[in-house]
XYZ file of N, CA, C and O in Angstrom:
668
model
N -6.979 3.519 39.881
C -7.599 2.208 40.173
C -8.241 1.781 39.055
O -8.958 2.425 38.255
N -7.760 0.226 38.487
C -8.532 -0.423 37.296
C -9.904 -0.491 37.491
O -10.435 -0.632 38.487
N -10.445 -0.394 36.353
C -11.947 -0.462 36.428
C -12.333 -2.050 36.424
O -11.639 -2.868 36.147
N -13.445 -2.443 37.076
C -13.898 -3.812 37.057
C -13.745 -4.529 35.697
O -13.516 -5.605 35.763
N -14.323 -3.813 34.571
C -14.407 -4.503 33.311
C -12.930 -4.837 32.982
O -12.636 -5.996 32.348
N -11.930 -3.968 33.228
C -10.382 -4.314 32.989
C -9.984 -5.324 33.694
O -9.260 -6.099 33.256
N -10.321 -5.572 34.996
C -9.963 -6.830 35.896
C -10.596 -7.911 35.291
O -9.900 -8.943 35.176
N -11.755 -8.004 34.720
C -12.378 -9.197 34.418
C -11.800 -9.519 33.034
O -11.502 -10.678 32.802
N -11.411 -8.752 32.098
C -10.821 -8.997 30.906
C -9.436 -9.492 31.239
O -8.975 -10.535 30.641
N -8.613 -8.840 31.920
C -7.310 -9.476 32.283
C -7.322 -10.839 32.854
O -6.569 -11.650 32.439
N -8.509 -11.005 33.931
C -8.351 -12.505 34.375
C -8.727 -13.407 33.366
O -8.344 -14.648 33.286
N -9.775 -12.972 32.431
C -10.099 -14.029 31.286
C -8.793 -14.175 30.393
O -8.755 -15.479 30.198
N -8.035 -13.162 30.146
C -6.870 -13.531 29.295
C -5.959 -14.433 30.036
O -5.417 -15.263 29.227
N -5.691 -14.322 31.240
C -4.768 -15.120 31.899
C -5.244 -16.446 32.090
O -4.573 -17.551 32.013
N -6.556 -16.701 32.403
C -7.190 -17.912 32.493
C -7.054 -18.618 31.112
O -6.732 -19.923 31.026
N -7.223 -17.917 29.896
C -7.254 -18.583 28.472
C -5.766 -18.988 28.247
O -5.483 -20.159 27.738
N -4.638 -18.213 28.719
C -3.377 -18.500 28.389
C -3.067 -19.740 29.318
O -2.354 -20.566 28.788
N -3.419 -19.723 30.467
C -3.225 -20.925 31.362
C -3.733 -22.124 30.874
O -3.115 -23.253 30.662
N -4.978 -22.110 30.514
C -5.561 -23.226 29.888
C -5.009 -23.824 28.590
O -4.903 -25.200 28.399
N -4.667 -22.916 27.754
C -3.846 -23.167 26.542
C -2.516 -23.964 26.602
O -2.265 -25.078 26.269
N -1.853 -23.223 27.682
C -0.407 -24.057 27.966
C -0.716 -25.235 28.927
O 0.120 -26.437 28.506
N -1.657 -25.445 29.547
C -1.917 -26.698 30.301
C -2.298 -27.852 29.198
O -1.798 -28.996 29.417
N -3.218 -27.389 28.255
C -3.709 -28.460 27.250
C -2.404 -28.755 26.384
O -2.252 -29.941 26.233
N -1.572 -27.918 26.040
C -0.306 -28.150 25.331
C 0.463 -28.937 26.192
O 1.101 -30.004 25.607
N 0.829 -28.861 27.290
C 1.587 -29.742 28.182
C 0.934 -31.131 28.180
O 1.781 -32.068 28.112
N -0.147 -31.189 28.382
C -0.900 -32.507 28.544
C -0.797 -33.074 27.234
O -0.617 -34.588 27.215
N -1.018 -32.523 26.282
C -0.844 -33.230 24.740
C 0.623 -33.600 24.667
O 0.963 -34.749 24.074
N 1.576 -32.860 24.903
C 3.020 -33.229 24.924
C 3.226 -34.552 25.650
O 4.231 -35.252 25.319
N 2.636 -34.745 26.871
C 2.715 -35.814 27.735
C 2.552 -37.166 26.976
O 3.183 -38.195 27.042
N 1.590 -37.093 26.084
C 1.264 -38.239 25.201
C 2.105 -38.581 23.996
O 2.504 -39.505 23.628
N 2.642 -37.400 23.453
C 3.275 -37.375 22.230
C 4.796 -37.071 22.723
O 4.954 -35.919 22.688
N 5.739 -37.984 22.958
C 7.215 -37.727 23.491
C 7.959 -37.061 22.338
O 8.887 -36.519 22.688
N 7.706 -37.214 21.204
C 8.485 -36.885 19.918
C 7.915 -35.457 19.525
O 8.299 -34.936 18.477
N 7.249 -34.592 20.369
C 6.819 -33.404 19.853
C 7.948 -32.359 19.962
O 8.671 -32.281 20.711
N 7.941 -31.589 18.869
C 9.005 -30.714 18.720
C 8.512 -29.195 19.402
O 7.272 -29.058 19.498
N 9.644 -28.527 19.564
C 9.306 -27.197 20.177
C 8.488 -26.363 19.129
O 9.125 -26.346 17.983
N 7.635 -25.644 19.521
C 6.813 -24.773 18.653
C 7.035 -23.327 18.914
O 7.449 -22.876 20.012
N 6.798 -22.459 17.921
C 6.768 -21.119 18.194
C 6.057 -20.605 19.276
O 6.390 -19.877 20.146
N 4.723 -21.026 19.431
C 3.971 -20.745 20.532
C 4.522 -20.997 21.978
O 4.039 -20.424 22.809
N 5.368 -22.154 21.976
C 6.036 -22.406 23.220
C 7.051 -21.297 23.771
O 7.109 -21.116 25.019
N 7.464 -20.525 22.743
C 8.732 -19.789 23.162
C 8.556 -18.232 22.740
O 9.331 -17.470 22.917
N 7.381 -18.056 22.122
C 7.054 -16.625 21.445
C 7.098 -15.613 22.535
O 7.764 -14.628 22.395
N 6.882 -15.749 23.676
C 6.821 -14.705 24.678
C 8.146 -14.322 25.133
O 8.537 -13.257 25.298
N 9.002 -15.462 25.266
C 10.492 -15.412 25.834
C 11.243 -14.581 24.639
O 12.043 -13.820 24.989
N 10.934 -15.119 23.505
C 11.596 -14.547 22.362
C 11.267 -13.065 22.054
O 12.205 -12.097 21.812
N 10.044 -12.651 22.268
C 9.499 -11.270 21.949
C 10.081 -10.508 23.279
O 10.520 -9.372 22.926
N 10.339 -11.001 24.390
C 10.940 -10.219 25.423
C 12.392 -9.834 25.150
O 12.820 -8.744 25.348
N 13.086 -10.905 24.801
C 14.625 -10.658 24.410
C 14.462 -9.597 23.319
O 15.532 -8.809 23.384
N 13.868 -9.705 22.218
C 13.965 -8.785 21.110
C 13.797 -7.526 21.658
O 14.431 -6.506 21.332
N 12.578 -7.347 22.343
C 12.247 -6.009 23.010
C 13.408 -5.389 23.743
O 13.732 -4.131 23.825
N 13.985 -6.279 24.608
C 15.107 -5.893 25.352
C 16.387 -5.458 24.661
O 16.890 -4.491 25.093
N 16.672 -6.171 23.598
C 17.922 -5.930 22.871
C 17.579 -4.653 22.073
O 18.359 -3.694 21.719
N 16.616 -4.529 21.233
C 16.193 -3.436 20.328
C 15.362 -2.253 20.768
O 15.182 -1.538 19.872
N 14.681 -2.615 21.836
C 13.952 -1.409 22.525
C 12.494 -1.197 21.960
O 11.968 -0.254 22.097
N 12.182 -2.303 21.215
C 10.826 -2.079 20.531
C 10.310 -3.572 20.275
O 11.254 -4.626 20.082
N 8.982 -3.871 20.253
C 8.730 -5.151 20.021
C 8.058 -5.439 18.615
O 7.678 -4.473 18.055
N 8.635 -6.517 17.901
C 8.108 -6.748 16.562
C 7.085 -7.834 16.815
O 7.345 -8.817 17.393
N 5.859 -7.702 16.004
C 4.946 -8.936 16.122
C 5.395 -10.017 15.431
O 6.117 -10.003 14.496
N 5.302 -11.232 16.216
C 5.983 -12.608 15.740
C 4.792 -13.163 15.025
O 3.722 -13.496 15.667
N 5.097 -13.712 13.741
C 4.005 -14.187 13.069
C 4.598 -15.709 12.519
O 5.781 -15.879 12.631
N 3.679 -16.461 12.006
C 4.162 -17.973 11.696
C 4.322 -17.754 10.190
O 3.741 -17.544 9.401
N 5.513 -18.209 9.719
C 6.059 -18.339 8.425
C 5.404 -19.472 7.702
O 5.302 -20.614 8.282
N 4.825 -19.237 6.540
C 4.189 -20.390 5.926
C 4.883 -21.049 4.792
O 5.716 -20.429 4.456
N 4.899 -22.349 4.844
C 5.629 -23.086 3.732
C 5.062 -22.582 2.304
O 3.922 -22.220 2.106
N 5.842 -22.693 1.266
C 5.485 -22.366 -0.078
C 4.239 -23.441 -0.429
O 4.332 -24.440 -0.171
N 3.488 -22.952 -1.314
C 2.244 -23.733 -1.727
C 2.863 -24.839 -2.567
O 3.976 -24.513 -3.624
N 2.466 -26.015 -2.826
C 2.935 -27.002 -3.589
C 2.673 -26.588 -5.063
O 1.737 -25.824 -5.378
N 3.541 -27.084 -5.760
C 3.529 -26.681 -7.439
C 2.463 -27.585 -7.962
O 2.303 -28.675 -7.610
N 1.671 -27.015 -8.837
C 0.427 -27.417 -9.339
C 0.901 -28.465 -10.576
O 2.002 -28.312 -10.979
N -0.044 -29.277 -10.935
C 0.440 -30.197 -12.059
C 0.782 -29.393 -13.402
O 1.663 -29.684 -14.159
N 0.000 -28.327 -13.703
C 0.176 -27.746 -14.741
C 1.438 -26.910 -14.892
O 2.180 -26.813 -16.025
N 1.974 -26.527 -13.751
C 3.052 -25.776 -13.750
C 4.161 -26.819 -13.889
O 5.225 -26.415 -14.574
N 4.154 -27.985 -13.249
C 5.150 -28.937 -13.385
C 5.221 -29.392 -14.960
O 6.287 -29.652 -15.455
N 3.991 -29.630 -15.628
C 4.142 -30.149 -16.920
C 4.580 -29.146 -18.084
O 5.307 -29.432 -18.856
N 4.157 -27.804 -17.800
C 4.529 -26.761 -18.827
C 5.781 -25.974 -18.385
O 6.345 -25.211 -19.373
N 6.267 -26.168 -17.305
C 7.712 -25.545 -17.071
C 9.006 -26.207 -17.429
O 8.983 -27.428 -17.134
N 9.640 -25.611 -18.336
C 10.849 -26.315 -18.927
C 11.941 -26.481 -17.865
O 12.632 -27.397 -17.839
N 12.080 -25.413 -17.096
C 13.290 -25.369 -16.187
C 12.457 -25.509 -14.694
O 11.679 -24.693 -14.287
N 12.981 -26.587 -14.095
C 12.607 -26.625 -12.728
C 13.637 -25.938 -11.740
O 14.734 -25.931 -11.639
N 12.898 -24.865 -11.194
C 13.688 -24.057 -9.950
C 13.844 -24.772 -8.822
O 12.898 -25.621 -8.473
N 14.788 -24.371 -8.063
C 14.967 -25.016 -6.751
C 13.778 -24.710 -5.814
O 13.294 -23.426 -5.931
N 13.080 -25.536 -5.062
C 12.041 -25.352 -4.363
C 12.396 -25.150 -2.722
O 13.237 -26.117 -2.372
N 11.723 -24.298 -2.168
C 11.772 -24.375 -0.660
C 10.859 -25.216 -0.158
O 9.487 -25.214 -0.581
N 11.013 -26.225 0.662
C 10.027 -27.033 1.173
C 9.777 -26.727 2.622
O 8.742 -27.035 3.065
N 10.345 -25.921 3.189
C 10.305 -25.459 4.545
C 10.067 -23.935 4.605
O 10.530 -23.215 3.879
N 9.244 -23.590 5.647
C 8.942 -22.121 5.765
C 10.362 -21.338 5.964
O 11.268 -21.850 6.802
N 10.490 -20.161 5.643
C 11.639 -19.375 5.574
C 11.468 -18.286 6.523
O 10.505 -17.423 6.377
N 12.382 -17.964 7.633
C 12.240 -16.752 8.312
C 12.312 -15.383 7.535
O 13.120 -15.485 6.635
N 11.422 -14.483 7.816
C 11.533 -13.304 7.130
C 11.189 -12.111 7.835
O 10.636 -12.359 9.100
N 11.392 -10.871 7.233
C 10.740 -9.547 7.906
C 10.302 -8.713 6.857
O 10.968 -8.650 5.874
N 9.354 -7.883 7.186
C 9.021 -6.622 6.291
C 9.417 -5.476 6.988
O 8.820 -4.366 6.618
N 10.347 -5.358 7.996
C 10.776 -4.297 8.826
C 9.671 -3.912 9.901
O 9.969 -2.924 10.593
N 8.501 -4.423 9.811
C 7.484 -4.295 10.972
C 7.283 -5.560 11.855
O 7.121 -5.478 12.810
N 7.055 -6.702 11.107
C 6.698 -7.814 11.706
C 8.057 -8.971 11.380
O 8.717 -8.671 10.454
N 7.940 -9.929 12.190
C 9.074 -11.071 12.011
C 8.085 -12.231 11.821
O 7.273 -12.594 12.429
N 8.570 -13.057 10.828
C 8.032 -14.331 10.441
C 8.917 -15.518 10.843
O 10.097 -15.480 10.392
N 8.422 -16.373 11.747
C 9.429 -17.612 12.079
C 8.692 -18.899 11.780
O 7.295 -18.820 11.746
N 9.421 -19.908 11.589
C 8.757 -21.253 11.410
C 7.777 -21.383 12.639
O 8.346 -21.262 13.832
N 6.826 -22.218 12.515
C 5.874 -22.901 13.500
C 6.588 -23.661 14.424
O 6.354 -23.773 15.335
N 7.454 -24.509 13.864
C 8.241 -25.601 14.565
C 9.381 -25.829 13.836
O 9.726 -25.712 12.789
N 10.612 -26.206 14.772
C 12.005 -26.458 14.182
C 12.146 -27.853 14.516
O 12.460 -28.398 15.617
N 12.037 -28.749 13.453
C 11.998 -30.313 13.773
C 13.523 -30.648 13.764
O 14.455 -29.836 13.319
N 13.874 -31.753 14.284
C 15.256 -32.248 14.082
C 16.096 -31.710 15.134
O 17.429 -31.792 15.189
N 15.682 -31.119 16.183
C 16.561 -30.547 17.223
C 15.996 -31.017 18.677
O 14.735 -30.978 18.780
N 16.952 -30.941 19.552
C 16.402 -31.188 21.042
C 15.761 -29.779 21.499
O 16.012 -28.835 20.807
N 14.947 -29.897 22.708
C 14.345 -28.551 23.127
C 15.346 -27.468 23.281
O 15.056 -26.225 22.838
N 16.513 -27.755 23.936
C 17.574 -26.738 24.189
C 18.097 -25.941 22.868
O 18.143 -24.813 22.731
N 18.268 -26.862 21.887
C 18.915 -26.418 20.557
C 17.793 -25.750 19.802
O 17.998 -24.566 19.266
N 16.422 -26.175 19.850
C 15.503 -25.392 19.199
C 15.189 -24.163 19.684
O 14.959 -22.918 19.012
N 15.233 -23.887 21.043
C 15.089 -22.678 21.795
C 16.312 -21.696 21.186
O 16.104 -20.527 20.967
N 17.437 -22.113 21.397
C 18.506 -21.362 20.876
C 18.320 -20.877 19.470
O 18.767 -19.748 19.160
N 18.012 -21.942 18.656
C 17.675 -21.491 17.125
C 16.765 -20.456 17.096
O 16.952 -19.360 16.268
N 15.434 -20.555 17.766
C 14.616 -19.567 17.729
C 15.126 -18.190 18.200
O 14.732 -17.073 17.337
N 15.764 -18.125 19.242
C 16.347 -16.890 19.734
C 17.298 -16.234 18.512
O 17.195 -14.852 18.287
N 18.214 -17.086 18.162
C 19.205 -16.585 17.150
C 18.411 -16.100 15.864
O 18.713 -14.885 15.360
N 17.474 -16.622 15.224
C 16.696 -16.570 14.081
C 15.863 -15.117 14.295
O 15.855 -14.230 13.462
N 15.206 -15.076 15.656
C 14.455 -13.840 15.956
C 15.390 -12.683 16.157
O 15.036 -11.661 15.508
N 16.542 -12.738 16.557
C 17.488 -11.622 16.551
C 17.990 -11.293 15.434
O 18.221 -10.045 15.101
N 18.291 -12.279 14.493
C 18.645 -11.901 13.241
C 17.631 -11.154 12.438
O 18.071 -9.956 11.696
N 16.354 -11.604 12.403
C 15.332 -10.838 11.586
C 15.154 -9.412 12.242
O 14.749 -8.519 11.759
N 15.233 -9.330 13.780
C 15.087 -8.110 14.158
C 16.203 -7.188 13.844
O 15.780 -5.980 13.557
N 17.479 -7.649 13.646
C 18.398 -6.679 13.237
C 18.210 -6.290 11.853
O 18.531 -5.026 11.488
N 17.715 -7.105 11.119
C 17.434 -6.817 9.694
C 16.198 -5.728 9.500
O 16.350 -4.677 8.749
N 15.309 -6.015 10.472
C 14.300 -5.015 10.402
C 14.697 -3.507 10.921
O 14.339 -2.583 10.496
N 15.565 -3.563 11.925
C 16.101 -2.398 12.409
C 16.966 -1.777 11.625
O 16.749 -0.393 11.390
N 17.595 -2.236 10.584
C 18.439 -1.697 9.557
C 17.634 -1.220 8.255
O 18.064 -0.600 7.535
N 16.240 -1.681 8.234
C 15.599 -1.380 7.065
C 15.874 -2.174 5.879
O 15.779 -1.756 4.889
N 16.136 -3.518 5.963
C 16.591 -4.303 5.061
C 15.565 -4.376 3.984
O 15.660 -4.394 2.611
N 14.324 -4.773 4.299
C 13.193 -5.131 3.410
C 12.862 -3.758 2.486
O 12.591 -3.957 1.234
N 12.911 -2.599 3.069
C 12.627 -1.373 2.522
C 13.744 -1.048 1.330
O 13.350 -0.743 0.368
N 14.880 -1.405 1.522
C 15.989 -1.379 0.810
C 15.911 -2.148 -0.465
O 16.371 -1.958 -1.537
N 15.370 -3.289 -0.109
C 15.261 -4.478 -1.209
C 14.162 -3.939 -2.218
O 14.167 -4.330 -3.562
N 13.336 -3.221 -1.769
C 12.131 -2.791 -2.745
C 12.589 -1.848 -3.981
O 12.141 -1.818 -4.993
N 13.705 -1.246 -3.712
C 14.361 -0.300 -4.561
C 15.283 -0.936 -5.694
O 15.580 -0.195 -6.547
N 15.333 -2.240 -5.497
C 16.319 -2.904 -6.553
C 15.811 -3.044 -8.001
O 14.520 -3.427 -8.016
N 16.448 -2.710 -8.957
C 15.948 -2.659 -10.272
C 15.601 -4.025 -10.921
O 14.708 -4.195 -11.601
N 16.353 -5.073 -10.508
C 16.208 -6.365 -11.082
C 16.183 -7.404 -9.972
O 16.874 -7.176 -8.761
N 15.769 -8.498 -10.245
C 15.742 -9.658 -9.185
C 17.285 -10.144 -8.700
O 17.325 -10.374 -7.514
N 17.934 -10.077 -9.633
C 19.417 -10.745 -9.381
C 19.862 -9.530 -8.249
O 20.751 -9.786 -7.425
N 19.861 -8.145 -8.549
C 20.310 -7.160 -7.754
C 19.745 -7.312 -6.425
O 20.351 -7.091 -5.526
N 18.435 -7.457 -6.445
C 17.781 -7.681 -5.137
C 18.265 -8.744 -4.351
O 18.544 -8.694 -3.147
N 18.507 -9.892 -4.888
C 19.185 -11.111 -4.193
C 20.370 -10.798 -3.662
O 20.738 -11.085 -2.447
N 21.456 -10.205 -4.432
C 22.686 -9.751 -4.016
C 22.548 -8.809 -2.862
O 23.289 -8.956 -1.897
N 21.882 -7.736 -2.911
C 21.593 -6.889 -1.740
C 21.077 -7.578 -0.576
O 21.677 -7.181 0.507
N 20.060 -8.579 -0.679
C 19.573 -9.098 0.500
C 20.655 -10.076 1.025
O 20.755 -10.173 2.265
N 21.416 -10.631 0.261
C 22.638 -11.398 0.776
C 23.678 -10.685 1.525
O 24.075 -10.773 2.888
N 24.014 -9.607 1.030
C 25.000 -8.580 1.646
C 24.482 -7.901 2.786
O 25.144 -7.693 3.867
N 23.147 -7.558 2.930
C 22.419 -7.067 3.899
C 22.368 -8.027 5.173
O 22.638 -7.557 6.392
N 22.013 -9.242 4.741
C 21.907 -10.233 5.674
C 23.450 -10.375 6.516
O 23.410 -10.494 7.822
N 24.430 -10.443 5.602
C 25.876 -10.558 6.327
C 26.089 -9.367 7.171
O 26.572 -9.554 8.120
N 25.894 -8.238 6.698
C 25.987 -6.836 7.424
C 25.254 -6.937 8.789
O 25.753 -6.727 9.814
N 23.990 -7.486 8.698
C 23.088 -7.413 9.972
C 23.561 -8.375 10.906
O 23.597 -8.243 12.120
N 24.011 -9.517 10.496
C 24.620 -10.613 11.318
C 25.913 -9.887 12.052
O 26.143 -10.256 13.051
N 26.709 -9.333 11.246
C 27.848 -8.645 11.737
C 27.631 -7.826 12.725
O 28.290 -7.662 13.975
N 26.664 -6.960 12.573
C 26.156 -5.931 13.646
C 25.782 -6.601 15.013
O 25.852 -6.053 15.903
N 24.981 -7.649 14.614
C 24.398 -8.429 15.962
C 25.497 -9.110 16.611
O 25.419 -8.988 17.955
N 26.391 -9.631 15.932
C 27.569 -10.204 16.696
C 28.457 -9.016 17.464
O 28.885 -9.317 18.503
N 28.441 -7.921 16.802
C 29.032 -6.701 17.574
C 28.385 -6.299 18.818
O 28.964 -6.116 19.769
N 27.233 -6.241 18.658
C 26.304 -5.693 19.696
C 26.163 -6.911 20.699
O 26.102 -6.489 21.845
N 26.167 -8.168 20.421
C 25.986 -9.238 21.348
C 26.906 -10.232 21.055
O 26.584 -11.367 20.197
N 28.120 -10.251 21.460
C 29.167 -11.224 21.253
C 28.905 -12.683 21.440
O 29.407 -13.597 20.886
N 28.001 -12.756 22.499
C 27.586 -14.218 22.887
C 26.941 -15.023 21.858
O 26.431 -16.188 21.961
N 26.402 -14.275 20.911
C 25.454 -15.010 19.792
C 26.283 -15.327 18.645
O 25.708 -15.927 17.723
N 27.710 -15.270 18.639
C 28.412 -15.419 17.554
C 28.238 -16.935 17.066
O 28.013 -17.267 15.928
N 28.293 -17.908 18.035
C 28.131 -19.377 17.702
C 26.667 -19.711 17.089
O 26.435 -20.590 16.256
N 25.821 -19.190 17.925
C 24.322 -19.463 17.347
C 24.147 -18.936 16.010
O 23.296 -19.574 15.137
N 24.805 -17.827 15.607
C 24.579 -17.156 14.133
C 25.451 -17.918 13.126
O 25.224 -18.153 12.054
């Protein structure tokens, strides 16, 4: 039999989640162009990843790269390509996903979140990030990560054939 303190804590957690979701739905009613956010689908994506891989990976929000400073722009002779959007990633323990996917309808955004999470979970399952740490040079590391991403996607499509189009 659960302790009374556990019941109170559980009820408070459910009330908080309900209030947050209610506030988010009400806010969405005023803003019709609101994009799907990770917080909207995180529990479903986590459940899918846990069902497929038998373990749960903490889902974190991927941050966009910090803007280039004026000094870096002035004194850098070669302009490197810049990432303007957050990039999904994994460190074999956690998965980082973008906070929102703009430019897609709700169904497509949910499908993209599922596909991205499954890709990152497969890479984490294979230990891709740990293998990249052993690379002697940045170019070797980048080639390794590209080949590992392709192999992880192939393994994912083999395990779940229905994900072929989404990937």
